[in-house]
XYZ file of C-alpha atoms in Angstrom:
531
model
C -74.485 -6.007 -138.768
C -72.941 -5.483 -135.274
C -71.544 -2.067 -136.122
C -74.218 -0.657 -138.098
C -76.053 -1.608 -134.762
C -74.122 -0.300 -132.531
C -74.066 3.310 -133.981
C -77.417 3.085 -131.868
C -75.380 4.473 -128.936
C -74.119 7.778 -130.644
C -77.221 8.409 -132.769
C -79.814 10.915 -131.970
C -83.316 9.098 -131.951
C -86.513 10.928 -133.406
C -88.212 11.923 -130.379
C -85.099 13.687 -129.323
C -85.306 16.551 -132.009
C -83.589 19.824 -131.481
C -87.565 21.196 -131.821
C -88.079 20.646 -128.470
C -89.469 23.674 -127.217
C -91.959 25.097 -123.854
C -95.486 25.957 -124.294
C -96.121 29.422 -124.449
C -97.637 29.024 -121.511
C -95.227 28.140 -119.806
C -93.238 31.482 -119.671
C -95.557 32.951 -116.573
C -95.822 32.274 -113.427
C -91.847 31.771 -112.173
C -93.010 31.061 -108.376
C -95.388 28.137 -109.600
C -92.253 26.545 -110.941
C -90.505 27.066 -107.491
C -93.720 26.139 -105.371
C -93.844 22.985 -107.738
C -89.985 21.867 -107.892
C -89.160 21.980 -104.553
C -92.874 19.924 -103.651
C -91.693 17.556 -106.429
C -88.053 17.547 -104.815
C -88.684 17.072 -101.400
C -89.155 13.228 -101.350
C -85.188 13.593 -102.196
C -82.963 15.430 -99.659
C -80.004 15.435 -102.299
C -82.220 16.790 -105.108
C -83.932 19.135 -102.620
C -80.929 20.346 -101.163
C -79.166 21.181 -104.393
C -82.180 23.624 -106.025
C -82.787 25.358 -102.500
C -78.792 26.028 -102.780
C -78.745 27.004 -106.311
C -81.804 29.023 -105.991
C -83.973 26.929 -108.181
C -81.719 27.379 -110.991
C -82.595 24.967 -113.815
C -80.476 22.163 -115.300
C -82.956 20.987 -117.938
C -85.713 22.555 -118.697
C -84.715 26.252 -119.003
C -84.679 28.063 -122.320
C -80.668 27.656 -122.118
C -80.655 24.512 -121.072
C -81.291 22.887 -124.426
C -78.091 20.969 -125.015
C -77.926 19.657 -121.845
C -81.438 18.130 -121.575
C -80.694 16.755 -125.196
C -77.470 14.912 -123.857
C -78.680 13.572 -121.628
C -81.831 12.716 -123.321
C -79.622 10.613 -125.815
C -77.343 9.228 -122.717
C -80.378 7.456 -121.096
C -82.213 6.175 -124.450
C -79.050 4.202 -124.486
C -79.805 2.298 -121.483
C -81.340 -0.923 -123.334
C -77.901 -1.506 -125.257
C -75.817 -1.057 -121.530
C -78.079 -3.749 -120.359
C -79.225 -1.352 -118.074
C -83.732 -1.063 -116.840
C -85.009 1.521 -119.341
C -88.155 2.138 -117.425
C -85.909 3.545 -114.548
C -84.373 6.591 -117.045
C -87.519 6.220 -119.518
C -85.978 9.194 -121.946
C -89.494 8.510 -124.417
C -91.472 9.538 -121.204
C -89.642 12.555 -120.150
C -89.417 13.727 -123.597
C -93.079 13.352 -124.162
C -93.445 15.482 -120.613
C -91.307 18.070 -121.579
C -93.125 18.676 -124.806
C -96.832 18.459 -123.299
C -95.568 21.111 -120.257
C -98.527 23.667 -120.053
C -97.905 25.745 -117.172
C -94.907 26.174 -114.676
C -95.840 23.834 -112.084
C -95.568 21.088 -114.932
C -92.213 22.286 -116.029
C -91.503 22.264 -111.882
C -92.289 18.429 -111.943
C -90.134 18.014 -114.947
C -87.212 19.056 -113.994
C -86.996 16.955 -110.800
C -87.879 13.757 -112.856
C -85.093 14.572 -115.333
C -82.778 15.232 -112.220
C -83.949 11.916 -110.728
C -83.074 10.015 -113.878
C -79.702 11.644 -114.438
C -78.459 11.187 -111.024
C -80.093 7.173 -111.051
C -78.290 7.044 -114.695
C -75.075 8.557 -113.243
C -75.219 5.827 -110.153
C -76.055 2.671 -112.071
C -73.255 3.057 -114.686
C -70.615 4.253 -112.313
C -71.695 1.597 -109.611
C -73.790 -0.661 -110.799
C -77.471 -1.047 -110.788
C -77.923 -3.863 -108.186
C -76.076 -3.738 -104.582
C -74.306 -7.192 -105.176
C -74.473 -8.292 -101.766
C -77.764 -8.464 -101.661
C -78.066 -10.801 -104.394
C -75.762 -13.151 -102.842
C -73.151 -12.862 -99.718
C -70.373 -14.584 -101.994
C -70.145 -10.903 -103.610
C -68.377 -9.187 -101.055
C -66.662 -6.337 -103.556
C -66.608 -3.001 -102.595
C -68.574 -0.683 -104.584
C -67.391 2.577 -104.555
C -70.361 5.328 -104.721
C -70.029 8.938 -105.515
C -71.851 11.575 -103.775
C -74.909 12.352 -106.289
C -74.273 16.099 -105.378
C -70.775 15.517 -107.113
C -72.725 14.279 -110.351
C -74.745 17.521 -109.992
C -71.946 19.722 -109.760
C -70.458 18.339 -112.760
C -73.564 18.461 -114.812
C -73.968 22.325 -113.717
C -70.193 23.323 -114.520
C -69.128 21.173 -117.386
C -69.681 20.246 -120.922
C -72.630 18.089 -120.720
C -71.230 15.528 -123.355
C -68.132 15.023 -121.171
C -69.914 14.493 -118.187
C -72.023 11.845 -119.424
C -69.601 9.800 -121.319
C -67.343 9.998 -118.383
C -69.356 8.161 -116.369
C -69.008 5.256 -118.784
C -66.570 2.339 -117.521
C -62.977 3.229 -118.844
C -62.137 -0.436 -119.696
C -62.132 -1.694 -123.520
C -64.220 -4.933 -121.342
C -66.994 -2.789 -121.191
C -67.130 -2.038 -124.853
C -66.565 -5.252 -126.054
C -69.421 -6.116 -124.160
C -71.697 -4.001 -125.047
C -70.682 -4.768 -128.633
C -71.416 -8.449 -127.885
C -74.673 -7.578 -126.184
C -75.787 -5.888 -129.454
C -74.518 -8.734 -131.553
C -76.266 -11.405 -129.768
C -79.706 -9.469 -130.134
C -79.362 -9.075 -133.682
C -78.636 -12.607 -134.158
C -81.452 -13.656 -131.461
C -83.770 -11.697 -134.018
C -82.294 -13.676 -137.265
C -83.722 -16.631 -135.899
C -80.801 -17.226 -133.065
C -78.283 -20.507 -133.695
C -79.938 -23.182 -135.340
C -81.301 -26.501 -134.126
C -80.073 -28.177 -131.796
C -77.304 -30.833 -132.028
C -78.438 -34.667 -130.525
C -77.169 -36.175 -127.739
C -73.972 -38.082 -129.992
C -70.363 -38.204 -129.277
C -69.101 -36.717 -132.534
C -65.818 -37.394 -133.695
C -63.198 -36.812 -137.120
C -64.979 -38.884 -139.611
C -68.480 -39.471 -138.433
C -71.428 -38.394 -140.798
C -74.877 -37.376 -140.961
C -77.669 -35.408 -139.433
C -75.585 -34.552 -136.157
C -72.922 -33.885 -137.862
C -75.033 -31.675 -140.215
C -76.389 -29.828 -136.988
C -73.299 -29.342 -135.620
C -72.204 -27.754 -138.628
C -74.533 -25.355 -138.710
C -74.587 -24.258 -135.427
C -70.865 -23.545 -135.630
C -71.098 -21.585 -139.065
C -74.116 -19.326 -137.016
C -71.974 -19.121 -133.856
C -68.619 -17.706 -135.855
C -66.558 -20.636 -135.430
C -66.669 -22.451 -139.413
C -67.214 -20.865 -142.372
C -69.957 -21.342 -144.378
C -69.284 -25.015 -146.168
C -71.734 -27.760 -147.488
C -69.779 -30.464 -145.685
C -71.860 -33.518 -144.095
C -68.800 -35.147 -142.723
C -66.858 -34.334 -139.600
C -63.229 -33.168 -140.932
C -60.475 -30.870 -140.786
C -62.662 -28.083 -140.544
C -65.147 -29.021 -138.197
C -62.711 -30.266 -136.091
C -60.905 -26.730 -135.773
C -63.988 -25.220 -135.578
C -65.163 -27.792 -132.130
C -61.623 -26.915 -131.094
C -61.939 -23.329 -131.219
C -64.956 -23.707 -129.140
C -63.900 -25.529 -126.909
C -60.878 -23.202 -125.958
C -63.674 -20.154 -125.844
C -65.920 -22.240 -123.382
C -63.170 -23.485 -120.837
C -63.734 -26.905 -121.383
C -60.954 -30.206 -122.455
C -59.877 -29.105 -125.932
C -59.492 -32.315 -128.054
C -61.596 -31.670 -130.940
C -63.967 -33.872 -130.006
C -67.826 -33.224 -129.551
C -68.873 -35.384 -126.576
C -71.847 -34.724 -124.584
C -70.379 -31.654 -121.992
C -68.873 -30.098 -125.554
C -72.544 -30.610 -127.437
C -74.356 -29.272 -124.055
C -72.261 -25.951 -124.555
C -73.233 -25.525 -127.874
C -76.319 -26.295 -127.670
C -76.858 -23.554 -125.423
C -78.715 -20.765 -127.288
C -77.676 -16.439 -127.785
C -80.152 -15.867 -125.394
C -78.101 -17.678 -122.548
C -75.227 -16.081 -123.669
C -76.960 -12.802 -123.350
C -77.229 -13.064 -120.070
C -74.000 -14.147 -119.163
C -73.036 -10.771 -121.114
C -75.760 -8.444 -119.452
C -74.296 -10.024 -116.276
C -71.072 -8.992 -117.229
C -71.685 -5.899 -117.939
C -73.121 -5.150 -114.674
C -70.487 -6.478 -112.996
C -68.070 -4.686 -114.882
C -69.704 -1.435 -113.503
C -68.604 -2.673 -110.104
C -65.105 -2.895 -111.289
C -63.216 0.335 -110.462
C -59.721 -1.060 -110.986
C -56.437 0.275 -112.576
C -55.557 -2.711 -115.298
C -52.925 -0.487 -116.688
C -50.569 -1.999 -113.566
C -49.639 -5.310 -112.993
C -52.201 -7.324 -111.363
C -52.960 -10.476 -110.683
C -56.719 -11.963 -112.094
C -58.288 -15.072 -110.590
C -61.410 -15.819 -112.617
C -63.590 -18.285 -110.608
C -65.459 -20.051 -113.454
C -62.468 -19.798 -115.434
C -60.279 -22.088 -113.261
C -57.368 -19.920 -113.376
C -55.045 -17.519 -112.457
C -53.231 -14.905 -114.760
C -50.792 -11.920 -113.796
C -51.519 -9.318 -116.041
C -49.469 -6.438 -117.378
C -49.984 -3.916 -119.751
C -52.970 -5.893 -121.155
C -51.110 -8.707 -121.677
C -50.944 -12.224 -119.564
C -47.359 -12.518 -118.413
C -48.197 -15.804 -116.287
C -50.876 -18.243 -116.159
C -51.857 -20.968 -114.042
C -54.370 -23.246 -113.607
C -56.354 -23.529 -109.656
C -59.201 -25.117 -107.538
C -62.346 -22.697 -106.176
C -64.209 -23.611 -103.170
C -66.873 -26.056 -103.433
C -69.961 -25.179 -104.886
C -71.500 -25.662 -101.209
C -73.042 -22.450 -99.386
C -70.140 -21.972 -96.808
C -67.720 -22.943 -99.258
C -67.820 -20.743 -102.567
C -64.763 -18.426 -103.099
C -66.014 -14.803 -102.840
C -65.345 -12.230 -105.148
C -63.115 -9.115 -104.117
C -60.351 -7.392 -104.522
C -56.887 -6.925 -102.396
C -53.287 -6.252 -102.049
C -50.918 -9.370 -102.203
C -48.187 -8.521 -99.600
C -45.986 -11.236 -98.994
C -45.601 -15.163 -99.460
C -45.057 -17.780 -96.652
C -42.611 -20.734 -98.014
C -43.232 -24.379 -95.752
C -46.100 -22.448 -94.502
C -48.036 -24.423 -91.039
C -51.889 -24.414 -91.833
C -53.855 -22.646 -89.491
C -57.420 -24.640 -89.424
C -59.971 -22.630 -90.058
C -62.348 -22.593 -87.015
C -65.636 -23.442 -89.282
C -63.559 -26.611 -90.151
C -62.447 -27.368 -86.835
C -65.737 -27.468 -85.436
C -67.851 -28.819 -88.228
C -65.676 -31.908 -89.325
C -62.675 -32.237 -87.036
C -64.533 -31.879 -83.616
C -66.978 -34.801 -84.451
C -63.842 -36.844 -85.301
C -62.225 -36.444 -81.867
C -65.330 -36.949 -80.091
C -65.411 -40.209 -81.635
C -61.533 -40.940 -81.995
C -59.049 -38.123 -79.866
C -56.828 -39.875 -82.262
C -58.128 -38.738 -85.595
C -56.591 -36.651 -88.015
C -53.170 -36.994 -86.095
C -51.462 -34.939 -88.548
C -52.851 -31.878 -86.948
C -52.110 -30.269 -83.618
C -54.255 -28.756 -80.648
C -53.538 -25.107 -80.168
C -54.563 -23.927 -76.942
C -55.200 -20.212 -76.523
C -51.401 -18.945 -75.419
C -50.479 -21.140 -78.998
C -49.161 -23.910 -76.730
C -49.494 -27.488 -78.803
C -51.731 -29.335 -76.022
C -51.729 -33.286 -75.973
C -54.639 -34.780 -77.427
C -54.613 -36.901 -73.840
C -55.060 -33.753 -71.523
C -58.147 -32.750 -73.464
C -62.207 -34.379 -73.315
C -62.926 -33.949 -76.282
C -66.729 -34.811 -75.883
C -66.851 -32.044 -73.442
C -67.090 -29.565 -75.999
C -69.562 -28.307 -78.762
C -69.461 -26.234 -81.881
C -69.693 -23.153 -80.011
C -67.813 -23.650 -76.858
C -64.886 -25.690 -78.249
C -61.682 -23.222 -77.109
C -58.658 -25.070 -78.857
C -57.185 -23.865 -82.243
C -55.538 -26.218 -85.124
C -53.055 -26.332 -86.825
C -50.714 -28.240 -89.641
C -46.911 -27.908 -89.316
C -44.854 -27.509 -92.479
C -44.542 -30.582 -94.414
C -44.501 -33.117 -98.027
C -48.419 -33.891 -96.915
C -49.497 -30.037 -95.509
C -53.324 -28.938 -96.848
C -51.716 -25.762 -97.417
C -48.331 -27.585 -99.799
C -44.940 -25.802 -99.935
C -45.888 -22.041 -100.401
C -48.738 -19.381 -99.639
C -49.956 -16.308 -101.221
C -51.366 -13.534 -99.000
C -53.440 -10.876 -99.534
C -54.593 -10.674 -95.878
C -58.481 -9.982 -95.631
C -61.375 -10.923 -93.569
C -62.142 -13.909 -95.562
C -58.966 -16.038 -94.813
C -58.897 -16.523 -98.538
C -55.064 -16.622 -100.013
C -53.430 -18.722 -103.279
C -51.584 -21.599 -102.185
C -49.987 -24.786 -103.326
C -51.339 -28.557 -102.581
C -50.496 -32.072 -102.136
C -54.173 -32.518 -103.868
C -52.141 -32.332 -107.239
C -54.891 -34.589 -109.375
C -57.747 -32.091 -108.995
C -55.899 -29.768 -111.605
C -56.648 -32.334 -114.267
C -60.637 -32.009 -114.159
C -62.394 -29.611 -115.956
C -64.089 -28.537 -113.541
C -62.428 -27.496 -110.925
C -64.222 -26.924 -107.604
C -63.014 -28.533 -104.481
C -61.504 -26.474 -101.639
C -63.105 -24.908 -99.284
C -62.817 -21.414 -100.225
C -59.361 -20.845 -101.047
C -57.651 -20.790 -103.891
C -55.149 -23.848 -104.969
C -52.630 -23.009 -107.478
C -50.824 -25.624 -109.901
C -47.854 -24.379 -110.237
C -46.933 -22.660 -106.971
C -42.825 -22.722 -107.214
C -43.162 -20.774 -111.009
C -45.626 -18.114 -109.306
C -43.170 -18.194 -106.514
C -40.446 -17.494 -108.997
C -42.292 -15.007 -111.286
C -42.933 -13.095 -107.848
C -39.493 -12.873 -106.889
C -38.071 -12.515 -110.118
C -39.287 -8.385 -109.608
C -37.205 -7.773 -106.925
C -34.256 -9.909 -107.292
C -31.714 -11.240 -109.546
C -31.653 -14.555 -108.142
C -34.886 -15.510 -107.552
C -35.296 -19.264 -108.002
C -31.999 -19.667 -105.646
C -33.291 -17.550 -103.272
C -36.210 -19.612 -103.264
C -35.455 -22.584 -102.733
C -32.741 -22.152 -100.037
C -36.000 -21.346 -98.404
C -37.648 -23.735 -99.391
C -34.948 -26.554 -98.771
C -34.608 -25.024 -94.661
C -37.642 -26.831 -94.029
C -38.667 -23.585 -91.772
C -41.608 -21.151 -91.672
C -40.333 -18.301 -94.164
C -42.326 -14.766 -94.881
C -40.857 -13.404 -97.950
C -42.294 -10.070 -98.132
C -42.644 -8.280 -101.648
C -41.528 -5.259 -102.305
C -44.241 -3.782 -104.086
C -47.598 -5.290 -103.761
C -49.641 -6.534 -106.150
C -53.257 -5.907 -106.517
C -54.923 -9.445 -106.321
C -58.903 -9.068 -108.087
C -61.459 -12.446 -107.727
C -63.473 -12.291 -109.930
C -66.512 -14.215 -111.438
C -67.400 -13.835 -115.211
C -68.997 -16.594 -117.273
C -68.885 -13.763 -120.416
C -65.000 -12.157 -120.618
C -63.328 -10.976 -124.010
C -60.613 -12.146 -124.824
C -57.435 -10.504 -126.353
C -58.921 -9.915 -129.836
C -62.057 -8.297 -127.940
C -64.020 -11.935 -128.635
C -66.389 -13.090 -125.886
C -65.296 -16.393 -124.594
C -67.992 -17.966 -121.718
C -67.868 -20.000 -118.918
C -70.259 -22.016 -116.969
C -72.096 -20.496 -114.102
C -70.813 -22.640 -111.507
C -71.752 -21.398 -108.268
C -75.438 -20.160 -109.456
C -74.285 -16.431 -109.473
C -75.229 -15.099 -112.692
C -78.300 -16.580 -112.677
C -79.322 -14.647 -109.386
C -77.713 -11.456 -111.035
C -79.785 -12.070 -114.125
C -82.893 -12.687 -112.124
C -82.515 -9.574 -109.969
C -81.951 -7.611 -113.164
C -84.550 -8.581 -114.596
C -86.920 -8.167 -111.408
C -85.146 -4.232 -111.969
C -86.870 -4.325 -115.208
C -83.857 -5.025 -117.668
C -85.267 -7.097 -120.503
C -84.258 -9.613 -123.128
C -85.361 -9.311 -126.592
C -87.991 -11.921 -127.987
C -86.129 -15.181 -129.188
C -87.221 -16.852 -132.256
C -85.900 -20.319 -132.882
């Protein structure tokens, strides 16, 4: 069913028939066209600009202009399977104008809208349709945005085929999405997943109606093939397993109630977590043919990636889901490490939790020492603490190297304007939890000393000696790599997997559900649900 649907995006629909042709009329009048493109086009310098250059040439609508008004007519009636707002292309309309053009000044009018929808169509899939950061600060990626006059360049030189699909995201991601996307809806209009399963913890042996639900569910979801079974066994069992590993959560095999609330959660939800995804894959304009490294927020973990394949893999802690607090998404270069690293105390954390301290106690958290501004350690004695507020507070903080430091035994930098870096901690029982969401912005690692290691291991023979003679000197060390490594933070709840399967994670910061909403306020649209 999924592939015989997704031929949608090659196929020619109806309305785009190669008997699209001008009124007769339409042949006379050659400065009415003029008169009414350039009125049309002049609420767009860009568009404006380009047919005053070209000399009103046309793109679209002229009598050789055929095949590329019919490529791009089947690019944009696309847009519903991209996840992308169909009213903003609207191929049915501009077809339908083409074919009722009576005179000139309607053909004029024409061939700005189709301009306007090509050059929107050529924006949105190259970089995105939403500006991120307006939809929430955490989303602080940069977009890169081509000059629309580029697009019309192309469109005017090249094949128009080529043009359009290369605007298309290169990654097999994208596809896989889309191919999800157009999965989902099909089984959204079957009837969707099933009931839903109760409220039980279900477990290898237990029987009846839940266990019957739960069944079902996982036989429409993909994960147990079809079988009459009323009993939780082998089966089921895999089958919850399987699930679980897709969803990011403990993988026992058990159905308990954070297992149940997963799949309970209907192809409509996951729909948006894919439309989601596929917008923000349109952001991405990254190189994943080089070794990278891949920190997926609501995944919980960390992966170097090479060649496709995950070479290392780690679990970590995200920032808090607070509003100062989240991990952003971006991307950087990792340049060096810092082995017995000294923590340098943010100044948002210095003055919202330590200052209070010391106004109460100069002798709280004594594990930390006042910086002043020539990096002199001050004595806690010399300074009036209660003299100071939030905004007027001049000392620094900081942690020296040591067993207890916030920061552990070794940092990862990547230096940007966030202060956001990979790095070890003493905190080593937040790993276990599923969730993991407790620093405050930075990223914790597990297993620091086997990143370390895997790091190294690129540019020397020896690197776990090298590493910790470091380590063991008890000093500062900057270890700086020879090549650096793109670093990419990321946040998708909907990612394929190797096999190209869409695995999900919850939205744990509230992001996707602002992307969906602002999507949807763009006029993307989900199909109806039944059941």
């Amino acid at each position: 069913m999924v592939i015989s649907a997704f031929a949608r995006l090659t196929a020619c629909t109806v309305f785009l028939s190669c008997s699209l042709a001008l009124s007769p009329a339409v042949q006379a009048q050659p400065s009415s066209f003029t008169q009414s493109l350039a009125a049309a086009a002049s609420e767009d310098q860009t568009i404006a600009d380009w047919y005053r250059k070209t000399g009103y040439k046309t793109l679209w609508t002229g009598p050789e202009d055929a095949g590329r008004r019919q490529a791009l007519l089947t690019a944009i009636s696309a847009a519903a399977d991209h996840g992308l707002p169909v009213a903003r292309y609207d191929a049915k309309s501009l077809a339908a104008a083409f074919r009722s053009a009576q005179t000139e000044a309607d053909r004029g009018r024409v061939e700005v809208e189709m301009t306007r929808a090509y050059l929107a169509w050529a924006h949105d899939l190259t970089s995105g349709a939403l500006d991120p950061a307006k939809v929430d600060k955490g989303i602080v990626r940069k977009i890169d945005v081509t000059d629309p006059a580029v697009f019309l360049v192309r469109m005017a030189n090249g094949d128009p085929a080529t043009v359009l699909s290369r605007l298309l995201p290169k990654s097999s991601v994208y596809l896989n999405l889309m191919k999800a996307k157009i999965g989902l809806e099909a089984q959204i209009a079957a009837g969707g997943w099933g009931a839903p399963v109760p409220p039980a913890e279900l477990k290898p042996g237990a029987t009846g109606p839940a266990v019957v639900a739960l069944r079902d569910r996982l036989i429409r979801m993909g994960y147990l093939r079809p079988t009459a079974t009323s009993t939780f066994d082998r089966a089921v069992q895999a089958a919850v397993l399987e699930f679980q590993l897709a969803h990011g959560l403990v993988a026992d095999g058990i159905a308990r109630e954070g297992t149940i609330a997963e799949i309970n959660k209907g192809p409509e939800e996951r729909l948006k977590s894919v439309i989601v995804a596929l917008e923000r894959e349109r952001w991405m304009d990254i190189d994943r043919s080089v070794r990278h490294v891949w920190v997926n927020l609501p995944d919980f973990k960390a992966r170097i990636i090479k060649d496709g394949r995950t070479i290392f893999e780690t679990r970590v802690v995200i920032g808090k889901d607070v509003p100062d607090q989240r991990s952003p998404e971006f991307s950087d270069e990792m340049e060096h490490m810092v082995i017995n690293p000294s923590w340098g105390v943010p100044r948002s954390i210095i003055v919202k939790e330590y200052l209070p301290l010391l106004q109460r106690n100069p002798n709280a958290v004594s594990h930390l020492q006042v910086i002043d501004g020539r990096g002199r350690v001050v004595p806690r004695g010399s300074v009036n603490f209660a003299a100071y507020t939030a905004r007027n507070f001049p000392f620094a903080m900081r942690q020296p190297p040591s067993d207890a430091n916030a920061l552990g035994k070794v940092k990862f930098m990547f230096p940007n304007e966030y202060n956001i870096y990979l790095h070890d901690t003493p905190s080593k029982s937040l790993f276990d939890k599923e969730i993991r969401a407790y620093s405050h912005g930075c990223i914790r690692v597990a297993d620091p000393f086997e990143l370390a290691h895997e790091l190294l291991s690129w540019q020397t023979d020896n690197a776990e000696e090298e590493f910790d003679l470091a380590l063991q000197s008890g000093k500062e060390t900057t270890v700086k790599l020879k090549q650096t490594l793109p670093v990419h933070l990321v946040y998708f709840t909907a990612y394929p997997n190797a096999k190209g399967r869409i695995n999900y994670r919850r939205d744990v910061y509230g992001r996707d559900e602002a992307l969906f909403q602002a999507l949807s306020s763009a006029g993307v649209e989900l199909p109806g649900v039944q059941g």
